[in-house]
């Protein structure tokens, strides 16, 4: 495990080990995702299959949970290579077209991506589920190549435990890991928020390198049960981040780039180096 040597606050993590407890991909951006045992790393340092589909307005502009919190009640997964959509009522959506269909342009965070519209049946189903006119577009490999990409989102169970302990102190309910939409969930002997201070985590022949702490938007405040918006945990995350030298304002978790061919559940920095 390689550590960033930028300050004395990092001395306490020299004898720690990180393990990969879970891996997630989110086939459709802003919808619920799926846990997988192993993820293929793309040339961009992201995970294959992650956020390769985008829900848009009819004019091609990106829709996300900040626009429609109800999106958190829907999910997407792959089964036999086919994208399966699941609604808030448990129903399955129509089969998307995949890479066959008319090309359209998606506007995402100031960038324009080319993709394939998935047809009226899928659009009508999503519109009914979300209560707002929308389309589904597959951008495929472009999802891993656009200039605004943050390839991998990493969150630690140790850090989440620390956050939930503070929430309990102020009489607030604990929050689930899924609210943070991580790609990689770390566990291990490290201290809370040690992931913010590790320049690189080596897992055998694969690794994760730190880009920056993840400054949170409002998504963690959206309930996974009924899509209501609350004030927590974002308010507390903001307070807690002020006391950590490596943090950014209201940051929790980190953005990373993956290197190598794949990462799998169970990999450990201890295994990579023979010792933590």
XYZ file of C-alpha atoms in Angstrom:
276
model
C 0.000 0.000 0.000
C 1.436 3.350 -1.048
C 0.530 6.372 1.054
C 0.602 10.058 0.206
C 3.288 11.801 2.286
C 1.672 15.226 2.358
C 1.442 15.732 6.110
C 1.788 14.367 9.653
C -1.937 13.549 9.828
C -1.129 10.493 7.734
C 1.314 8.878 10.160
C -1.457 6.948 11.894
C -2.423 4.929 8.801
C 0.994 3.441 8.072
C 0.070 0.113 9.697
C -3.402 -0.401 8.269
C -4.900 -2.785 5.752
C -7.779 -2.304 3.342
C -9.971 -5.057 1.902
C -12.613 -4.941 -0.827
C -15.881 -5.923 0.843
C -18.309 -5.142 -2.003
C -18.268 -3.984 -5.614
C -21.189 -2.245 -7.312
C -21.956 -1.009 -10.787
C -24.895 1.197 -11.735
C -25.863 0.304 -15.311
C -28.267 3.268 -15.526
C -27.019 6.532 -14.082
C -29.048 7.600 -10.999
C -30.984 4.322 -10.762
C -30.200 1.611 -8.212
C -27.384 -0.727 -9.202
C -26.160 -4.253 -8.645
C -23.507 -5.958 -6.531
C -20.988 -8.001 -8.503
C -18.122 -10.283 -7.379
C -15.587 -8.901 -9.847
C -15.353 -5.806 -12.036
C -13.483 -5.387 -15.298
C -11.386 -2.219 -15.393
C -11.687 -0.075 -18.528
C -8.885 1.893 -20.190
C -10.250 4.984 -18.409
C -9.899 3.403 -14.972
C -13.653 2.904 -14.516
C -15.710 -0.300 -14.335
C -17.185 -1.846 -17.479
C -20.971 -1.614 -17.475
C -21.088 1.295 -15.043
C -23.362 4.234 -15.961
C -23.445 3.298 -19.634
C -27.172 4.152 -19.821
C -28.677 7.558 -19.042
C -32.223 8.736 -18.359
C -32.867 12.010 -20.183
C -35.566 14.560 -20.750
C -37.231 14.323 -24.168
C -34.785 16.989 -25.417
C -31.747 14.900 -24.401
C -30.793 16.656 -21.166
C -29.672 14.437 -18.308
C -32.140 13.607 -15.528
C -30.800 12.595 -12.104
C -32.097 12.004 -8.590
C -31.750 15.684 -7.740
C -34.402 16.353 -10.401
C -36.562 13.297 -9.626
C -35.843 11.691 -6.213
C -38.185 8.837 -7.193
C -35.349 7.505 -9.372
C -33.837 6.004 -6.223
C -36.771 3.549 -6.081
C -35.942 2.102 -9.517
C -33.019 -0.192 -10.295
C -31.153 -1.743 -13.205
C -29.068 -4.885 -13.515
C -27.655 -7.191 -16.141
C -28.933 -10.728 -16.620
C -27.266 -12.777 -19.299
C -25.934 -9.589 -20.880
C -29.418 -8.023 -21.067
C -30.344 -4.880 -19.137
C -33.254 -5.504 -16.769
C -35.161 -2.525 -15.389
C -37.088 -2.850 -12.136
C -39.783 -0.347 -11.127
C -40.763 1.126 -7.779
C -43.686 -1.313 -7.717
C -41.488 -4.345 -8.411
C -42.490 -4.620 -12.051
C -39.957 -5.258 -14.810
C -39.638 -2.788 -17.635
C -39.647 -3.487 -21.375
C -36.474 -4.847 -22.923
C -34.209 -2.007 -24.130
C -32.849 -1.988 -27.693
C -29.200 -1.995 -26.644
C -26.873 -0.743 -29.377
C -29.469 -0.977 -32.175
C -31.501 2.156 -32.814
C -31.389 5.846 -33.731
C -28.498 7.921 -32.415
C -29.266 10.927 -30.242
C -27.214 13.446 -28.262
C -27.181 13.487 -24.456
C -26.332 16.678 -22.575
C -24.547 15.762 -19.346
C -22.886 18.286 -17.042
C -21.999 20.610 -19.892
C -20.769 17.834 -22.183
C -22.418 16.213 -25.199
C -22.370 12.437 -25.570
C -23.672 10.358 -28.477
C -25.931 7.411 -27.686
C -28.702 5.124 -28.889
C -32.297 5.890 -27.931
C -33.947 2.815 -26.388
C -37.388 3.252 -27.908
C -40.879 4.401 -27.028
C -41.872 1.382 -24.941
C -39.021 1.894 -22.501
C -39.602 5.653 -22.515
C -43.320 5.240 -21.743
C -42.582 2.798 -18.913
C -40.000 5.112 -17.337
C -42.327 8.085 -17.735
C -45.056 6.197 -15.883
C -42.654 5.078 -13.142
C -41.115 8.506 -12.601
C -44.105 10.732 -13.281
C -42.130 12.853 -15.729
C -41.561 12.598 -19.477
C -38.217 10.937 -20.152
C -36.199 8.680 -22.459
C -33.488 6.059 -21.922
C -30.262 6.348 -23.910
C -27.346 3.916 -24.095
C -24.072 5.831 -24.429
C -21.928 2.703 -24.027
C -18.180 3.229 -24.223
C -18.598 7.019 -24.272
C -19.613 6.774 -20.621
C -15.964 5.937 -19.874
C -14.344 8.510 -22.145
C -16.004 11.863 -21.496
C -13.938 14.633 -19.910
C -16.052 14.922 -16.740
C -15.622 11.290 -15.714
C -14.851 10.396 -12.107
C -14.031 6.721 -12.742
C -14.492 4.972 -9.382
C -16.301 6.007 -6.204
C -14.903 4.432 -3.017
C -16.504 4.406 0.452
C -15.270 2.721 3.638
C -17.466 0.762 6.069
C -15.294 2.097 8.894
C -16.051 5.679 7.852
C -19.754 4.903 7.520
C -19.757 3.437 11.039
C -18.207 6.665 12.332
C -20.830 8.733 10.527
C -23.703 6.617 11.828
C -22.343 6.841 15.377
C -22.446 10.627 15.135
C -25.950 10.490 13.670
C -27.054 8.391 16.654
C -25.580 10.984 19.035
C -27.892 13.648 17.605
C -30.928 11.374 17.517
C -30.909 10.667 13.789
C -31.354 7.292 12.099
C -28.418 5.461 10.559
C -27.989 5.649 6.793
C -27.318 2.755 4.428
C -24.156 2.388 2.380
C -26.303 2.339 -0.781
C -27.240 5.991 -0.294
C -23.686 6.913 -1.272
C -23.719 4.830 -4.463
C -20.176 3.463 -4.100
C -18.410 1.365 -6.715
C -15.996 -0.102 -4.172
C -16.767 -0.639 -0.480
C -13.641 -0.973 1.647
C -13.308 -2.590 5.053
C -10.289 -3.467 7.176
C -8.152 -2.356 10.075
C -7.844 1.250 8.943
C -9.125 4.216 10.906
C -12.205 6.135 9.823
C -11.523 8.315 6.751
C -8.045 6.826 6.195
C -9.076 6.294 2.562
C -8.832 10.066 2.058
C -5.102 9.939 2.808
C -3.972 6.955 0.763
C -2.416 7.984 -2.538
C -2.648 4.431 -3.844
C -4.060 1.123 -2.630
C -2.412 -1.917 -4.220
C -4.507 -5.073 -4.596
C -2.204 -7.648 -6.185
C -1.672 -6.573 -9.797
C -4.546 -4.064 -9.629
C -4.756 -0.822 -7.693
C -6.833 2.229 -6.846
C -5.234 5.676 -6.964
C -6.782 8.666 -5.224
C -8.093 11.521 -7.354
C -9.864 13.597 -4.689
C -12.333 13.332 -1.806
C -15.941 13.129 -2.984
C -17.877 16.316 -2.234
C -21.427 15.161 -1.627
C -24.554 16.413 -3.363
C -28.017 15.845 -1.893
C -28.340 12.169 -2.919
C -27.423 10.725 0.519
C -30.384 12.682 1.953
C -32.876 10.826 -0.269
C -34.589 7.867 1.401
C -34.206 4.526 -0.358
C -37.611 3.483 1.007
C -39.904 6.307 -0.075
C -37.675 8.834 -1.943
C -38.366 11.620 0.567
C -35.658 14.218 1.109
C -34.243 14.847 4.588
C -31.584 17.125 6.076
C -29.251 14.320 7.115
C -26.659 12.978 6.697
C -25.405 15.815 4.461
C -25.540 18.453 7.194
C -23.493 16.290 9.548
C -21.090 15.291 6.762
C -20.369 18.990 6.296
C -19.644 19.440 10.003
C -17.444 16.339 10.218
C -15.382 17.171 7.137
C -14.202 20.429 8.694
C -12.174 18.462 11.243
C -10.247 16.330 8.739
C -7.162 17.864 7.080
C -7.450 15.722 3.937
C -11.187 16.309 3.436
C -13.008 18.775 1.215
C -16.073 20.744 2.358
C -18.929 18.232 2.845
C -16.882 15.317 1.500
C -17.428 11.639 2.252
C -15.702 8.871 0.329
C -13.212 9.363 -2.479
C -13.010 9.417 -6.247
C -10.343 7.046 -7.545
C -8.934 5.642 -10.769
C -8.559 1.879 -11.064
C -5.515 0.298 -12.707
C -5.003 -3.249 -13.940
C -7.409 -5.764 -15.440
C -9.979 -6.275 -12.687
C -10.828 -5.892 -9.014
C -12.742 -8.520 -7.068
C -14.398 -8.866 -3.700
C -11.989 -10.212 -1.071
C -8.843 -8.569 -2.433
C -6.696 -6.988 0.274
C -3.734 -4.643 0.487
C -2.363 -7.091 3.068
C -2.411 -9.845 0.439
C -0.654 -7.579 -2.058
C 2.277 -6.706 0.157
C 2.560 -9.651 2.522
C 1.877 -7.296 5.435
C -0.234 -4.187 5.991
